[in-house]
mmCIF file of C-alpha atoms in Angstrom:
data_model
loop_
_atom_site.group_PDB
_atom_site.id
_atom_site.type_symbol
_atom_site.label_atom_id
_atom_site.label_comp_id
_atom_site.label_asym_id
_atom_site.label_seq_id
_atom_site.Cartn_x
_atom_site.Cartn_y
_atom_site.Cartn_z
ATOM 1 C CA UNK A 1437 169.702 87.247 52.145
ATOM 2 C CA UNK A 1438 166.021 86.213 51.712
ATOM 3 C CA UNK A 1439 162.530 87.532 53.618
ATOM 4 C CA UNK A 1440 162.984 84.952 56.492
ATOM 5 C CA UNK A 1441 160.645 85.923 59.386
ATOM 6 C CA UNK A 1442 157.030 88.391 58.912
ATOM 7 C CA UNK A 1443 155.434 90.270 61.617
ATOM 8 C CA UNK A 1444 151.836 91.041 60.855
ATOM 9 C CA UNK A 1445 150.353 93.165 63.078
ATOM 10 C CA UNK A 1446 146.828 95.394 62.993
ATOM 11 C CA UNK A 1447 146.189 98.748 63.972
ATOM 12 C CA UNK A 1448 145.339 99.814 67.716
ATOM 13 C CA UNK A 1449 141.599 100.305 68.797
ATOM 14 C CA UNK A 1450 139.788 103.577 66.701
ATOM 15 C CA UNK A 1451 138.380 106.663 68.072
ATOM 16 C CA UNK A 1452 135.355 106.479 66.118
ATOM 17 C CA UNK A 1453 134.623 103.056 67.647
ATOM 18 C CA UNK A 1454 133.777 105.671 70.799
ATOM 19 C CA UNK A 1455 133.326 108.774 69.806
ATOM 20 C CA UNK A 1456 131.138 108.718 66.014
ATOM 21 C CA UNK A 1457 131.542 112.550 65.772
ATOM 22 C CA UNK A 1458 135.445 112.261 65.620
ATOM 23 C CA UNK A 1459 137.798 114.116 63.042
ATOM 24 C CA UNK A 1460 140.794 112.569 61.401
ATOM 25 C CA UNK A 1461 143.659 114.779 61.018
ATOM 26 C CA UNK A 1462 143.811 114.005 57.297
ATOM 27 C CA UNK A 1463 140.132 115.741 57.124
ATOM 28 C CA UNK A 1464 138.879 112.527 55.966
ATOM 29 C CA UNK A 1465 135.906 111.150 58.160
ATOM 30 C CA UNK A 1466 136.161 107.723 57.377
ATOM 31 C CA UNK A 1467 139.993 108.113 58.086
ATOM 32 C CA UNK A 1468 139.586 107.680 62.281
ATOM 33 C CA UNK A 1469 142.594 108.242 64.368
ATOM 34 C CA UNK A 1470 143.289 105.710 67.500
ATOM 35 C CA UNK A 1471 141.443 106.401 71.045
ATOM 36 C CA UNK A 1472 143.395 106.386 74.358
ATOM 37 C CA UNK A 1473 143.029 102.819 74.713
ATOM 38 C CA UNK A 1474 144.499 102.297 71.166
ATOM 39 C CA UNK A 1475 147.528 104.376 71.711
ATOM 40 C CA UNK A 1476 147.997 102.676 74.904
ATOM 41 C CA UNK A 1477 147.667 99.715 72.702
ATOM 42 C CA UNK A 1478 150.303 100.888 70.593
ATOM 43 C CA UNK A 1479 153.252 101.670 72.920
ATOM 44 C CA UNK A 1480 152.516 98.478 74.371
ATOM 45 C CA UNK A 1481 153.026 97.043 70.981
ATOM 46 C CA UNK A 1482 156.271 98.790 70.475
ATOM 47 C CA UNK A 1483 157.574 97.541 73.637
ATOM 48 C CA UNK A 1484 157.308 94.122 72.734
ATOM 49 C CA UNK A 1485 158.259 94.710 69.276
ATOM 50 C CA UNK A 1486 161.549 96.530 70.357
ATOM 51 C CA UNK A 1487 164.294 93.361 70.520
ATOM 52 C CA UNK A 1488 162.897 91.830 67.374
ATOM 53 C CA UNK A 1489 165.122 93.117 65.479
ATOM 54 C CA UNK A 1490 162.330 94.382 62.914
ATOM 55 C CA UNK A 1491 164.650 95.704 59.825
ATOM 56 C CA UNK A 1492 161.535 97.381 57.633
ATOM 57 C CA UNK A 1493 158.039 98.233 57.716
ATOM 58 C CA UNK A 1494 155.064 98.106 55.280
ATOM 59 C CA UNK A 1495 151.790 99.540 55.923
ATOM 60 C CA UNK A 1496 148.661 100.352 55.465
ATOM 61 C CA UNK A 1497 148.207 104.308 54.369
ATOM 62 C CA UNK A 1498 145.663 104.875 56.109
ATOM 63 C CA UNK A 1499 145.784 107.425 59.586
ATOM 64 C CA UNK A 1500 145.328 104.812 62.236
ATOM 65 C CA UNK A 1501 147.513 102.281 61.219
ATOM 66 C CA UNK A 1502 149.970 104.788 60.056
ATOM 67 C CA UNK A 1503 149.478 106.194 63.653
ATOM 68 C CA UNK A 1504 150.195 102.477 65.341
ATOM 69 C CA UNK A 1505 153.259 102.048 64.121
ATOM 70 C CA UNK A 1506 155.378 105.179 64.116
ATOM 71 C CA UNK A 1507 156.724 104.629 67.156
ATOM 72 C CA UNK A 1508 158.371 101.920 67.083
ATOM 73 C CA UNK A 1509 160.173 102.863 63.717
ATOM 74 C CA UNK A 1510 161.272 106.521 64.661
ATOM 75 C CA UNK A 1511 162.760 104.806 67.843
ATOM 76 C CA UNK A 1512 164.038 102.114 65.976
ATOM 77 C CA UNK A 1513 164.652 104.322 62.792
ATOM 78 C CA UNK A 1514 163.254 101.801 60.558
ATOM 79 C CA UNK A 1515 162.447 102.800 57.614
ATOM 80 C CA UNK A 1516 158.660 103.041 56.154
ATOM 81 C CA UNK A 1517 157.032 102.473 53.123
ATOM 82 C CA UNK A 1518 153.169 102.497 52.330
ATOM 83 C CA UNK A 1519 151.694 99.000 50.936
ATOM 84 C CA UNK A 1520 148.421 99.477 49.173
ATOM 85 C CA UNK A 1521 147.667 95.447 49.577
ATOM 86 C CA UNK A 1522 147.526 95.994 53.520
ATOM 87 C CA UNK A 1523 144.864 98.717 52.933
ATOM 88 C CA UNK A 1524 141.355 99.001 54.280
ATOM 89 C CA UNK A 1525 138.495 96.265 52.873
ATOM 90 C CA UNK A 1526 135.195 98.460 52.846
ATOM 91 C CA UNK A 1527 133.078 95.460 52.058
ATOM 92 C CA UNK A 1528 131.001 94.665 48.601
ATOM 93 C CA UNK A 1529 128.427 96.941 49.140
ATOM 94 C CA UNK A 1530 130.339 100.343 49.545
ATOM 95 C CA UNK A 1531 132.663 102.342 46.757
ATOM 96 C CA UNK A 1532 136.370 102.230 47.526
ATOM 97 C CA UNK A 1533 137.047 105.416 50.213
ATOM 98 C CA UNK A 1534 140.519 105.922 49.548
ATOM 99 C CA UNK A 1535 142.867 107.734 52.068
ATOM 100 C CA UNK A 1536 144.573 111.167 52.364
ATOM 101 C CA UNK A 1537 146.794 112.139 49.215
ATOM 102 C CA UNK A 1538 151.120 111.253 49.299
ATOM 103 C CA UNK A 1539 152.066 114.719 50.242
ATOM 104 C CA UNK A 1540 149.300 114.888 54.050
ATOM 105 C CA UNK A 1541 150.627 111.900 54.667
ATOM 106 C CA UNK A 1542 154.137 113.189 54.233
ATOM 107 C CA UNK A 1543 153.123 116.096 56.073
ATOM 108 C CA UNK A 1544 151.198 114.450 59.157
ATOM 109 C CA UNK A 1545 154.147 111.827 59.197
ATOM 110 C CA UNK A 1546 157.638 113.041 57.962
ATOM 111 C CA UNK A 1547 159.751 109.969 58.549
ATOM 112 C CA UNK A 1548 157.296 107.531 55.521
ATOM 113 C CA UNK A 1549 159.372 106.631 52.679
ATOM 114 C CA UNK A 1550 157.095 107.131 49.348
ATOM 115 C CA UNK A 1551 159.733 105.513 46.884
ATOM 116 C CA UNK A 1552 158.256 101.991 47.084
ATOM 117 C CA UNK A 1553 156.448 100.988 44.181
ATOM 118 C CA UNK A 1554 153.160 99.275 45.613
ATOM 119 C CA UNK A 1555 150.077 97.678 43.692
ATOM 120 C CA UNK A 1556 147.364 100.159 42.524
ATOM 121 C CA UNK A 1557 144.537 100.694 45.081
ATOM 122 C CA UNK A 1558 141.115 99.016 44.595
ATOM 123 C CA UNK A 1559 138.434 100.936 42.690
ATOM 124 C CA UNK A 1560 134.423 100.901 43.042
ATOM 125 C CA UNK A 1561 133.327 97.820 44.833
ATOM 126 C CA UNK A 1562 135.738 94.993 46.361
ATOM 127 C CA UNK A 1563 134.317 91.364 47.161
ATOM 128 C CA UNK A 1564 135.745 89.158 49.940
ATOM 129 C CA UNK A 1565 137.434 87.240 46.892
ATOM 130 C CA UNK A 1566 138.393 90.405 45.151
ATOM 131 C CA UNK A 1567 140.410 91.348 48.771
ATOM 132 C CA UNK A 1568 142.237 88.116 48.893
ATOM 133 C CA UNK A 1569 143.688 88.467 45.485
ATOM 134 C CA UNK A 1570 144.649 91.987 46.288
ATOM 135 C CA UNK A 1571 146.735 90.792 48.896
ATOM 136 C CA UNK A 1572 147.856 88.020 47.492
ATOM 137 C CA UNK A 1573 148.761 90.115 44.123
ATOM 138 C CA UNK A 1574 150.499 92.849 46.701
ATOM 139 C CA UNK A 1575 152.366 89.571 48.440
ATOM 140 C CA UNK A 1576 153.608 88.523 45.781
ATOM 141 C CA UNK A 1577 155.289 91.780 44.583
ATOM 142 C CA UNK A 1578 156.642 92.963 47.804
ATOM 143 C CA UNK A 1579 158.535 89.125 48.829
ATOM 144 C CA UNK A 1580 160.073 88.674 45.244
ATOM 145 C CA UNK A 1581 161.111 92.257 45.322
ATOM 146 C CA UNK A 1582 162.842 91.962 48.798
ATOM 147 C CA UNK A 1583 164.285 88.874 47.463
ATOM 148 C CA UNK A 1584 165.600 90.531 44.533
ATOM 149 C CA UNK A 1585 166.748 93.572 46.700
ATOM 150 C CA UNK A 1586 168.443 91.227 49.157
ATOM 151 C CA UNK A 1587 168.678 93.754 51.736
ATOM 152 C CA UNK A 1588 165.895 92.119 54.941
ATOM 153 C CA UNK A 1589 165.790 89.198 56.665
ATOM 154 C CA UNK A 1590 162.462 90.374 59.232
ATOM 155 C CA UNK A 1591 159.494 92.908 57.929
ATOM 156 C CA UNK A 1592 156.604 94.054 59.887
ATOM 157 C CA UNK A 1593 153.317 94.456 57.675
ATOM 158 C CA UNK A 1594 150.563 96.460 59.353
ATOM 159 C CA UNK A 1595 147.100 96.342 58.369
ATOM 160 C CA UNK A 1596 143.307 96.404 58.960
ATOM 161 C CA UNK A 1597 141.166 93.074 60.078
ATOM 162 C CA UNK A 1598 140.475 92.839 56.666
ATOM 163 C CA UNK A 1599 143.740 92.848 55.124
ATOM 164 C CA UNK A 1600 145.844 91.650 57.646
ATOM 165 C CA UNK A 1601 143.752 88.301 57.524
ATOM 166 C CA UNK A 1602 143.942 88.320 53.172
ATOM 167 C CA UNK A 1603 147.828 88.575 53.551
ATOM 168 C CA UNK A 1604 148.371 85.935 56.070
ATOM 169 C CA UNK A 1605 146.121 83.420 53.738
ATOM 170 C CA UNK A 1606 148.204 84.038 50.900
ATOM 171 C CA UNK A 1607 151.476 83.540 52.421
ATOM 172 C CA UNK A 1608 149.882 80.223 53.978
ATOM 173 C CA UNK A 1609 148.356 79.668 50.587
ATOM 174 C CA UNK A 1610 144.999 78.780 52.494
ATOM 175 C CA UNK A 1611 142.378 81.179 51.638
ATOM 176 C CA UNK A 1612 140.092 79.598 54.552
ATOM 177 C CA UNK A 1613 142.973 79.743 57.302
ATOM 178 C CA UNK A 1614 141.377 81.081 60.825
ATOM 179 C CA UNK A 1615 143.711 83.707 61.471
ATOM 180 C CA UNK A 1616 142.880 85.535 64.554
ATOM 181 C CA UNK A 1617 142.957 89.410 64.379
ATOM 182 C CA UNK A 1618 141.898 91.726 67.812
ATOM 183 C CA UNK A 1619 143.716 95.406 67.921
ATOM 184 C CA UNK A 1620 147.186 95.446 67.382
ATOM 185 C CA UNK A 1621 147.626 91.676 67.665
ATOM 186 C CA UNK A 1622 150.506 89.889 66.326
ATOM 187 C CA UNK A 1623 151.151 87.218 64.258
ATOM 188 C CA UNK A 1624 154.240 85.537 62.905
ATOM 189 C CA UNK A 1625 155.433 83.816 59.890
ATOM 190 C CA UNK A 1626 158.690 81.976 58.974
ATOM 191 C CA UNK A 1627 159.748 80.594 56.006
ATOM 192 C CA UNK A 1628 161.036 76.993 55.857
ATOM 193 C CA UNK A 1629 163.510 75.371 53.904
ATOM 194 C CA UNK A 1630 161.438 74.870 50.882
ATOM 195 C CA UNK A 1631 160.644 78.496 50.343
ATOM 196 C CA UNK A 1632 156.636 78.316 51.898
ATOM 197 C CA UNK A 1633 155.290 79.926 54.647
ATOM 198 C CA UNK A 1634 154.827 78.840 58.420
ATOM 199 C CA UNK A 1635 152.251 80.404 60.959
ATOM 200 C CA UNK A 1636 154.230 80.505 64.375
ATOM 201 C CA UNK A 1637 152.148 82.651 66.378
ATOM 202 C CA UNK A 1638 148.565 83.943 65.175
ATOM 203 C CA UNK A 1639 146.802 86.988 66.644
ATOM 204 C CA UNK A 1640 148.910 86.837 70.025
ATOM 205 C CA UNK A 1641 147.896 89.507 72.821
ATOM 206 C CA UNK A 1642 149.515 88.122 75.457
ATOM 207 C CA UNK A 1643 151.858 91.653 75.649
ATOM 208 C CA UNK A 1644 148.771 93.750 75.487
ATOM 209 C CA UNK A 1645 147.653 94.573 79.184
ATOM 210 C CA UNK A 1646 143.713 94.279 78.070
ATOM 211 C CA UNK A 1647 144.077 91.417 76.321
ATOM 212 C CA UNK A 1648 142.330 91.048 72.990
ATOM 213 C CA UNK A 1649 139.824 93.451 71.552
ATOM 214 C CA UNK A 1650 137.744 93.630 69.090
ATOM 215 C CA UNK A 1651 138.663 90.031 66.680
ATOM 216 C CA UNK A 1652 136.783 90.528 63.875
ATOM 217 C CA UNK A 1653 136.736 87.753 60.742
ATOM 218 C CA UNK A 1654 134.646 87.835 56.988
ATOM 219 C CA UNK A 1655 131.139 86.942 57.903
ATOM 220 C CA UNK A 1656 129.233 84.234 55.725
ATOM 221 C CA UNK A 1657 130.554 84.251 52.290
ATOM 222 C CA UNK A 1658 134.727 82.090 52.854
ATOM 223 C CA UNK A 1659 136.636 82.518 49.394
ATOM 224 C CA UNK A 1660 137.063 79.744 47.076
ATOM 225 C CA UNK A 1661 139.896 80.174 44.494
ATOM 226 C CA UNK A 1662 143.312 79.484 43.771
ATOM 227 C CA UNK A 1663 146.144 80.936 44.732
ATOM 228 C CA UNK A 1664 148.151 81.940 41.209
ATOM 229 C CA UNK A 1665 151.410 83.086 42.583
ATOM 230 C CA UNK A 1666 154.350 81.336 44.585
ATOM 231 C CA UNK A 1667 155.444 83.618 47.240
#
């Protein structure tokens, strides 16, 4: 049993998008939990995600998208592990905020599994480039260790705008690829015969009962590199 089928989904619309004088409950400012709307966002989410037979779940560590998924895996009990290649981009201009230490996290959200062994997060400043290879370096790690593992046919990987666009380029292995990203949108990738990657559905909303919000994409500078890895 190979990684057949990836769900890629962002987190639900932020309260600080609202409300600038929010708190997080990890104490971290920059760390915004969801608004109304964005939980609304998320059980709608969860709802559609429910028959998919979803098997595991890699995210983000970050409040919001932590937040966005949790119920559909303690419903589902699907288990949870923290992926530091779907974390948050800050831009190339701004030092790396990290989130909330292991053990809040653990706290705020007892069901996350903090055994998997994920890529180290970025330090100082990122580029758009430097974002891409992140993900495609996290990629990489996570789908030949699943392989290896044999254990899941269909993941869910939940990210930022940022990072949820970065991952889907370097499964497609097209680090220009328009890959359409409002709150909690979905996209979905299957893997064809030859081991490469397929885009079936990209940024869908068509579940979410206000539509897309908020699409978001790099502005000016596209990446131009190669991809190094096979995933």
């Amino acid at each position: 049993m190979v990684v057949k089928e990836i769900w890629v989904t962002r987190h639900g619309f932020r309260e600080d998008w609202i409300n600038p004088n929010t708190t997080s409950p990890t104490g971290l400012g920059y760390d915004s939990p969801l608004s109304k709307s964005g939980r609304k966002q998320t059980r709608e989410l969860c709802n559609y995600l429910m028959d998919k037979d979803i098997q595991v779940v890699y995210s983000s560590p970050f409040y919001r998208v932590l937040e966005t998924v949790t119920p559909l895996v303690m419903e589902n009990h699907i288990p949870h592990y923290l992926e530091n290649a779907l974390a948050e981009w800050y831009g190339k201009d701004v030092d790396y905020r990290k989130p909330a230490p292991s053990d809040v996290l653990k706290h705020l959200f007892p069901h996350l599994d903090l055994s998997h062994d994920t890529i180290d997060l970025p330090t100082g400043r990122e580029s758009v480039v430097c974002c891409h290879e992140r993900a495609e370096r996290g990629m990489h790690k996570l789908i030949t260790q699943l392989d290896e593992e044999n254990k899941y046919e269909r993941i869910l990987l939940v990210g930022h705008a940022a990072s949820v666009i970065c991952v889907i380029r370097a499964l497609l292995r097209e680090s220009s690829f328009p890959v359409r990203v409002g709150t909690a949108s979905l996209s979905r990738l299957v893997r064809k015969e030859d081991g490469t990657w397929e885009l079936k559905e990209n940024g869908d909303c068509h579940y979410l009962s206000e539509g897309e919000q908020r699409p978001w994409t790099f502005s000016g500078d596209v990446p131009d590199y190669t991809y190094k890895n096979a995933l």
